[in-house]
Short mmCIF file of C-alpha atoms in Angstrom, two decimals:
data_model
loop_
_atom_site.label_atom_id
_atom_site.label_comp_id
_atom_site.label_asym_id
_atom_site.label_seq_id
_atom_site.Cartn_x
_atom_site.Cartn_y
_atom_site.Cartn_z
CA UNK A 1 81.76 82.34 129.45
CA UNK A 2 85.12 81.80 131.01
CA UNK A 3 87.37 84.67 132.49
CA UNK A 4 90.63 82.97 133.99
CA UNK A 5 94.28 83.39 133.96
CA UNK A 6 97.42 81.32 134.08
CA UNK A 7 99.90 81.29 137.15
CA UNK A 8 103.35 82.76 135.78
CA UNK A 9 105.37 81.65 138.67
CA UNK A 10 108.86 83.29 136.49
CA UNK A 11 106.37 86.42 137.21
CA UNK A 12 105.82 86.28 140.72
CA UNK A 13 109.65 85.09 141.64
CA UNK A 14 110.33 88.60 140.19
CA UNK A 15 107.76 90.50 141.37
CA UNK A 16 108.62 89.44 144.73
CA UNK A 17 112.29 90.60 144.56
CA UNK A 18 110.72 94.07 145.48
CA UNK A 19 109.30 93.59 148.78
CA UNK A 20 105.07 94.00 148.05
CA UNK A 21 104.79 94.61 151.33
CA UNK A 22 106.24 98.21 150.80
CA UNK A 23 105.42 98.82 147.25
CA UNK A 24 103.12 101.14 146.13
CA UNK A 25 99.44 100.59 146.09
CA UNK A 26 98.88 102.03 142.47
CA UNK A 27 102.00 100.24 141.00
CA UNK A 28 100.90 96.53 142.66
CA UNK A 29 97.17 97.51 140.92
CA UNK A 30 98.89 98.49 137.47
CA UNK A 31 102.17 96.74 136.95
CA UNK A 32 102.95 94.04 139.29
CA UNK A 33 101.16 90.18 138.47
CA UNK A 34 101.14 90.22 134.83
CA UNK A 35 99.60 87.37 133.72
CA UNK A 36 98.25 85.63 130.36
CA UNK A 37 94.65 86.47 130.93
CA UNK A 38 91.54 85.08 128.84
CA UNK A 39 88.05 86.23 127.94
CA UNK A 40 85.94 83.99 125.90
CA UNK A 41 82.50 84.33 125.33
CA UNK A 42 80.64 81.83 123.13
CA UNK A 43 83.90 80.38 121.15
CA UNK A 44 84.83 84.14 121.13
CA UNK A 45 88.28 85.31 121.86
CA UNK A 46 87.82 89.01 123.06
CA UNK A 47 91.42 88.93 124.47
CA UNK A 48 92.95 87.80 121.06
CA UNK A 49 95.43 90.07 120.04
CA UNK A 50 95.24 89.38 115.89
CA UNK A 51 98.80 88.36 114.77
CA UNK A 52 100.66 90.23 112.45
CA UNK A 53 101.55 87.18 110.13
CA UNK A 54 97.64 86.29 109.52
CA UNK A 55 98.76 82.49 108.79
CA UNK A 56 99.37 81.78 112.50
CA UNK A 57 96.59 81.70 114.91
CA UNK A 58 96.00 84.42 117.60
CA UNK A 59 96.89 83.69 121.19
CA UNK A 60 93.82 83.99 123.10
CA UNK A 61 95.62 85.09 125.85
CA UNK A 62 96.26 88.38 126.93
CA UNK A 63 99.05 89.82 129.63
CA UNK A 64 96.87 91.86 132.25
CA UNK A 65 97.79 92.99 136.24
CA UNK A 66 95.00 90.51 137.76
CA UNK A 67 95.32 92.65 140.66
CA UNK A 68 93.88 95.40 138.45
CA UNK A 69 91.19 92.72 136.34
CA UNK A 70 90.20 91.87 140.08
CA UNK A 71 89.28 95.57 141.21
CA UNK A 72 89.02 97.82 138.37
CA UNK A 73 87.01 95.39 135.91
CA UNK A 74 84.73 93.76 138.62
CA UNK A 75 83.89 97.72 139.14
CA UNK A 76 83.43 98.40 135.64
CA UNK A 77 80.77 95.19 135.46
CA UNK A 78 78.88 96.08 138.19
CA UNK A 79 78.83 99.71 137.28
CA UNK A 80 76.83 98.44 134.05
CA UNK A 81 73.84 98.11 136.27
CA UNK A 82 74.05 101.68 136.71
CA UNK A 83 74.14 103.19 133.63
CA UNK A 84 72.87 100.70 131.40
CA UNK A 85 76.73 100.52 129.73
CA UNK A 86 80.11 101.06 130.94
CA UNK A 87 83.85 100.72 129.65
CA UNK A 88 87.31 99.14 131.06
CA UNK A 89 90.28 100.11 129.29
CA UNK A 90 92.81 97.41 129.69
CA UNK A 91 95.63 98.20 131.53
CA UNK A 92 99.43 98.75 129.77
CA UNK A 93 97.30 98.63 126.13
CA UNK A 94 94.49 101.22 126.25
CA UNK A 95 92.67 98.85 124.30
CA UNK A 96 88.80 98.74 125.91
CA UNK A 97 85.57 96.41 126.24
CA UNK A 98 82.60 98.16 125.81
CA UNK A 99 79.57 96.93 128.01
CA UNK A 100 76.29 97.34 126.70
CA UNK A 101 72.92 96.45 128.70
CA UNK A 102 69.90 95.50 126.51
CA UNK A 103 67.58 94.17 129.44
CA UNK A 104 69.93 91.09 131.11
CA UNK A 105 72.03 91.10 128.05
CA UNK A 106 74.80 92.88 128.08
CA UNK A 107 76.81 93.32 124.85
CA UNK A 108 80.67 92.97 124.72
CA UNK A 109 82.90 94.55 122.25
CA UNK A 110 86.51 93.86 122.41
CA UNK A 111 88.77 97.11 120.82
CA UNK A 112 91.69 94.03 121.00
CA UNK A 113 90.60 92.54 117.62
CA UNK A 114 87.05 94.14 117.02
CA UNK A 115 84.99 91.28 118.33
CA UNK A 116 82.11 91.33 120.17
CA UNK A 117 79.85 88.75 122.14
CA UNK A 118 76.49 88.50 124.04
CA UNK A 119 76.23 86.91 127.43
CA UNK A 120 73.46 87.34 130.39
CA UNK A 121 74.50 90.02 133.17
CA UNK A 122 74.74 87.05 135.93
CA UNK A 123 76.85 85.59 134.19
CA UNK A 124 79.23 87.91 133.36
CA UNK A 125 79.21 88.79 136.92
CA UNK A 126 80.04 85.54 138.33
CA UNK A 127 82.67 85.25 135.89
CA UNK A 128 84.36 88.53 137.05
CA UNK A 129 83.65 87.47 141.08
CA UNK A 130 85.10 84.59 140.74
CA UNK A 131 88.33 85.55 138.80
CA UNK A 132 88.66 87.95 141.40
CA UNK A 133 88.06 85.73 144.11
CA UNK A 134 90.53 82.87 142.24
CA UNK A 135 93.30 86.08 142.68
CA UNK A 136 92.62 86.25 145.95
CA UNK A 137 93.33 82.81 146.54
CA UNK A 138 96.14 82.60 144.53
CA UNK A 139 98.25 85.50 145.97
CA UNK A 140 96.98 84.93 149.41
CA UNK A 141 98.62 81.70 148.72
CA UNK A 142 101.55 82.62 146.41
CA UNK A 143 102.77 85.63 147.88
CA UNK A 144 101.63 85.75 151.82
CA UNK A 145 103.88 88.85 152.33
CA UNK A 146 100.96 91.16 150.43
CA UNK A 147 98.44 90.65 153.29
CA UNK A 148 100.71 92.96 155.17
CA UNK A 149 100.41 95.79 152.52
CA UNK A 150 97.92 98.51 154.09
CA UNK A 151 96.06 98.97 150.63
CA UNK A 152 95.79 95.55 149.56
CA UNK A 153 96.13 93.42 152.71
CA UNK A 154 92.68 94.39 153.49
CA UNK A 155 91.34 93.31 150.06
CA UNK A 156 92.92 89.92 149.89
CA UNK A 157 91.14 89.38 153.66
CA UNK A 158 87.32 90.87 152.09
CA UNK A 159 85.25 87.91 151.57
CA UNK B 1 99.73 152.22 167.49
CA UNK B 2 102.56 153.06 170.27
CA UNK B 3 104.37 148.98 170.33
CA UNK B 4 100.56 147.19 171.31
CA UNK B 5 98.70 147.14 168.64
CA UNK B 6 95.83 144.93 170.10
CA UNK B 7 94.94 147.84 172.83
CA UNK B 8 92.98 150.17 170.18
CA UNK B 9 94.97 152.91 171.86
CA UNK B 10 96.63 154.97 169.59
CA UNK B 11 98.44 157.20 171.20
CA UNK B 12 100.55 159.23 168.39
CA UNK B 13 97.56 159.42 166.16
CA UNK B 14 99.60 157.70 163.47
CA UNK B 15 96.69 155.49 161.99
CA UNK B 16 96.98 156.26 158.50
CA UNK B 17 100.01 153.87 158.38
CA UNK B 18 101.41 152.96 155.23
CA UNK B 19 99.80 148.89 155.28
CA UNK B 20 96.27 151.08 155.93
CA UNK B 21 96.63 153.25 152.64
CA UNK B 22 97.07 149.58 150.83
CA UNK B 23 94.52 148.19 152.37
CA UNK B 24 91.57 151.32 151.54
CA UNK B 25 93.38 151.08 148.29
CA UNK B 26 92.62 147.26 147.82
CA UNK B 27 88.91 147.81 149.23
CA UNK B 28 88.21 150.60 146.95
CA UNK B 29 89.45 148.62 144.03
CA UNK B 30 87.35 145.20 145.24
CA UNK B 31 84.46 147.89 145.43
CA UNK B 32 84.90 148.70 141.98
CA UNK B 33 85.10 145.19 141.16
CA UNK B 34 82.22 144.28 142.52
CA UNK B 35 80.39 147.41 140.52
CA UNK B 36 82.07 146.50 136.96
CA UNK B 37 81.97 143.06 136.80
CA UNK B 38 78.61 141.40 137.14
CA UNK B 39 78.04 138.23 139.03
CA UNK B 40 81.08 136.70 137.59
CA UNK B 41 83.60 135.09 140.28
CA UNK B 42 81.14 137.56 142.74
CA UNK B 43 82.44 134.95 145.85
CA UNK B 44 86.16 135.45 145.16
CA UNK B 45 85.67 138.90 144.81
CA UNK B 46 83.36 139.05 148.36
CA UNK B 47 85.45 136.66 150.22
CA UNK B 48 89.03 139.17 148.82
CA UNK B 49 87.13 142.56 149.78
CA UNK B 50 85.90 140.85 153.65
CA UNK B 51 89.43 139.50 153.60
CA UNK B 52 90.60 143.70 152.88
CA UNK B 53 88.52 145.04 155.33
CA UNK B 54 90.06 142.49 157.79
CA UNK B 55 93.24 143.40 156.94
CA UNK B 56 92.42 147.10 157.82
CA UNK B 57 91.13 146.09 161.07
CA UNK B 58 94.12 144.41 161.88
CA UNK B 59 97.87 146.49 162.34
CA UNK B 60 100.41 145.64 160.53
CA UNK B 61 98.72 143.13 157.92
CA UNK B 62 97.72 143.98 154.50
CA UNK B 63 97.14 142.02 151.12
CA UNK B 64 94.99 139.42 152.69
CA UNK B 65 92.40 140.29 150.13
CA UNK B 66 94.97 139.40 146.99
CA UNK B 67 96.30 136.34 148.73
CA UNK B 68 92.39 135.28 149.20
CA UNK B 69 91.78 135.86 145.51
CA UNK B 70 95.06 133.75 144.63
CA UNK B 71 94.36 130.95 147.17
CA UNK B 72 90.15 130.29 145.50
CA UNK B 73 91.45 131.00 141.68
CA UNK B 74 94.93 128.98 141.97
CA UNK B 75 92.75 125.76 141.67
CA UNK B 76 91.65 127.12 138.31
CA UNK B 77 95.22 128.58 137.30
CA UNK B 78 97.26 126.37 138.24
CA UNK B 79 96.56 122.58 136.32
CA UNK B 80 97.75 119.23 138.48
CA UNK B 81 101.33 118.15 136.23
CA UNK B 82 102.21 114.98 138.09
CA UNK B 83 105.86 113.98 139.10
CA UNK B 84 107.90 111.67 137.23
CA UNK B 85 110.73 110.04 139.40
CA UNK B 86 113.53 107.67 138.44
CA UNK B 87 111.67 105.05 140.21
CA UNK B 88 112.28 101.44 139.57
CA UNK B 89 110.87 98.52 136.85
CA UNK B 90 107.40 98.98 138.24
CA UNK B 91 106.73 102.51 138.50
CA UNK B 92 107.69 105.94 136.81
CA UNK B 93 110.92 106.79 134.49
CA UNK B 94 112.67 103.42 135.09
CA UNK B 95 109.47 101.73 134.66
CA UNK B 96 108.16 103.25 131.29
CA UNK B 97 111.77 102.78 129.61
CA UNK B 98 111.61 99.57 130.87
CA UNK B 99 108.68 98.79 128.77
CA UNK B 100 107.45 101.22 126.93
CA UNK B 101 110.37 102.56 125.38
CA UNK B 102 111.34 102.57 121.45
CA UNK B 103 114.13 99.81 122.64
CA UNK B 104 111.78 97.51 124.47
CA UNK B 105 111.65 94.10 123.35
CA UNK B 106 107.72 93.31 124.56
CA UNK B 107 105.34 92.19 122.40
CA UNK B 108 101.64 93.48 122.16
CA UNK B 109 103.07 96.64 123.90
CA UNK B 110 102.44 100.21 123.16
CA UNK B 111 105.53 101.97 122.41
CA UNK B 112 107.34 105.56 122.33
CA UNK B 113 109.51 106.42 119.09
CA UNK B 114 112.78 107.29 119.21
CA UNK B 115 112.71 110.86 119.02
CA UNK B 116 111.23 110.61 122.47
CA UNK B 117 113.61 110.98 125.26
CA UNK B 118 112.92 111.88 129.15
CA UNK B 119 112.76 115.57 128.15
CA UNK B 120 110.08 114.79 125.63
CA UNK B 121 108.19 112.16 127.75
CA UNK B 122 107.88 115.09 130.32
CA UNK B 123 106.31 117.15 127.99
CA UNK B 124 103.99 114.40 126.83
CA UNK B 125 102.86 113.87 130.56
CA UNK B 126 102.52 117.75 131.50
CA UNK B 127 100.61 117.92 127.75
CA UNK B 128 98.41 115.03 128.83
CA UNK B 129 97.88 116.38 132.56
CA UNK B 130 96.96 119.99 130.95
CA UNK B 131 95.33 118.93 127.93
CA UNK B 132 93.07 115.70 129.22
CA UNK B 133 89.35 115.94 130.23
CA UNK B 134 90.19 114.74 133.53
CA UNK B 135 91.65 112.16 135.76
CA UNK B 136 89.68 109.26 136.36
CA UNK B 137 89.57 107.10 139.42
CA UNK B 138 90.33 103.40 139.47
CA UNK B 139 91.03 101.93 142.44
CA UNK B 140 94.52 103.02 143.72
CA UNK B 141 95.00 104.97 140.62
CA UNK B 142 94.12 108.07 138.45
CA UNK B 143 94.22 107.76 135.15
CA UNK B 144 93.81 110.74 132.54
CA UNK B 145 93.97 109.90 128.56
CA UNK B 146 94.70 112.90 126.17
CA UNK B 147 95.54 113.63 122.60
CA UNK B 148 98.51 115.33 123.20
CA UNK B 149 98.01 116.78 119.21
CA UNK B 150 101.62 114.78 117.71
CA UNK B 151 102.23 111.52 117.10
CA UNK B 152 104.57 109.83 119.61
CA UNK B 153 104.33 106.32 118.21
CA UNK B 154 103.04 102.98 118.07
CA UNK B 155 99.73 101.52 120.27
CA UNK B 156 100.17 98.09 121.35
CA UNK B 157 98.73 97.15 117.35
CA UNK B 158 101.75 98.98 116.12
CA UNK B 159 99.52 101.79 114.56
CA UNK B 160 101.36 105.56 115.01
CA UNK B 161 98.53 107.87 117.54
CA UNK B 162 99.04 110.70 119.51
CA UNK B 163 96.93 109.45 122.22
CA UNK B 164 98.60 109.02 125.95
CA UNK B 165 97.40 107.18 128.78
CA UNK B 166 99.22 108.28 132.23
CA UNK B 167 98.47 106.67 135.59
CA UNK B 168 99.37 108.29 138.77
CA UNK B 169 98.90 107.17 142.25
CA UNK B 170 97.69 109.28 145.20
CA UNK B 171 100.36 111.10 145.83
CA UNK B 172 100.39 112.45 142.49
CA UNK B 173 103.55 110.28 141.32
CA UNK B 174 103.81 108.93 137.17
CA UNK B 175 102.99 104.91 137.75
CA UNK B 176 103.38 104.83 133.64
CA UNK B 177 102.50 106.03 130.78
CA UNK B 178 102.34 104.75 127.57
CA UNK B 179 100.98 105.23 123.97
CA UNK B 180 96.99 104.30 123.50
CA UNK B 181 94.75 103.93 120.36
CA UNK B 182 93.23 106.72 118.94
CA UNK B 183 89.58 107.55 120.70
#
């Protein structure tokens, strides 16, 4: 399965004009760092938003805060261990992916266009951990200023 | 009780003060309370009668019994409405015109119609606050979803819902807010 997202530097020039070292925590999390943002599992889109005109072909990419994929979604994966299922609603959409456990398998359905997908628990894991630790690298790198924020300075420095 | 009224000395034999007739008056009716209505609220009706015999006790001070009842049932009364500033393109008003407005030109976006203006959009978020199950907590934000029982436009598939997602951060301030699919 591959989880990834595209560097919109347009994106982070503007994001920067308001200093993240001040901004709010919740805002950075929810609005700042949108980015085209992928999910496929098995040839399956789940982040394909189905186009209006049905002769063109869906985008498989989606624009998510990976600040907010990072945190919030990781949480939602591991939570599945917990309850045997667990949901993340997409940020800006309210669209969700339901996570079902059936043993190690978990079961993904996408509310973006209705598709769902099977993949191991590991894996799906690994997928999330290292999107969010590819984030971490990236603004770490990208935007240095945001180690200095008191909320998230401490998460880009977690291992 | 003669200008100390920490000395128990009382002097003039003035106890029955006015603040003292209140205060028998608000034990006898916590009393009664107590007797009439079961075990319902029976902690905010102890704590407000130990809170009235306190205030007898005590010279000068009376209602402490009502403003014990209003402090433990305010929670209840009163429902969280969070604040919705100006703010800028990536939080609150400025934010949610910005991009979630009937004007906005993103795609895949949820979207308010047209009859909703900042007066509306205020009571859409004080609808959702009241009317929602509860806040949830993710990460730096809460989030509460709520059918806020009209439609107020477009989720980001362009169907019409009366569904509203709001996101607040700790201090209780409208990140956004923004149409969401029907649950």
């Amino acid at each position: 399965m591959l989880l990834e997202f595209q560097v919109d530097e347009a994106v982070l020039a503007a994001d920067r004009e308001v200093d993240p070292r001040t901004a709010d925590a919740a805002a950075l999390q929810e609005t700042y760092f949108l980015m085209p943002t992928r999910l496929q599992v098995h040839q399956d889109e789940l982040f394909a938003v189905p186009p209006k005109d049905h002769r063109k072909n869906a985008s498989p990419w989606l624009e998510l805060p990976i600040l907010h994929v990072a945190t919030v979604g990781l949480q939602k994966v591991q939570d599945i261990c917990k309850q045997s299922q667990s949901t993340y609603t997409l940020p800006g959409s309210g669209w969700r992916l339901r996570f079902q456990a059936s043993g190690q398998d978990i079961l993904i359905h996408s509310e973006v266009n209705g598709r769902q997908s099977c993949v191991h628990y590991t894996e799906l894991l690994a997928a999330f951990e290292h999107f969010a630790s590819t984030v971490k690298e990236v603004l770490g790198r990208k935007v240095p200023e945001l180690q200095e924020h008191p909320y998230w300075g401490k998460w880009l420095k977690e291992k | 009780m003669g200008g100390a009224p920490v000395n128990g000395i009382d002097p003039a034999g003035r106890w029955l003060t006015p603040d003292t007739i209140l205060d028998i008056g608000f034990i006898a009716y916590n009393i009664y309370a107590l007797a009439t209505g079961g075990r319902k609220a029976l902690g905010i009706k102890l704590s407000a009668l130990g809170a009235d015999i306190g205030g007898l006790l005590i010279p000068g001070v009376t209602g402490l019994g009502t403003a014990s009842r209003v402090a433990r049932e305010g929670k209840k009364l009163l429902p969280f409405v969070p604040r919705l500033a100006q703010g800028n393109l990536k939080m609150g008003l400025e934010h949610i015109v910005h991009r979630h407005w009937h004007s906005s030109g993103f795609a895949h976006v949820s979207k308010f119609g047209a009859e909703v203006g900042v007066k509306e959009l205020r009571g859409i978020i004080h609808a959702a606050a009241t009317r929602g199950a509860g806040w949830r907590v993710e990460g730096a934000s809460r989030v509460i979803e709520s059918n806020v029982g009209r439609i107020i436009r477009t989720d980001p598939a362009g169907h019409a819902t009366s569904w509203v997602s709001v996101v607040i951060n700790q201090a209780g301030e409208v990140i956004t807010a923004y149409p969401i699919p029907l649950r």
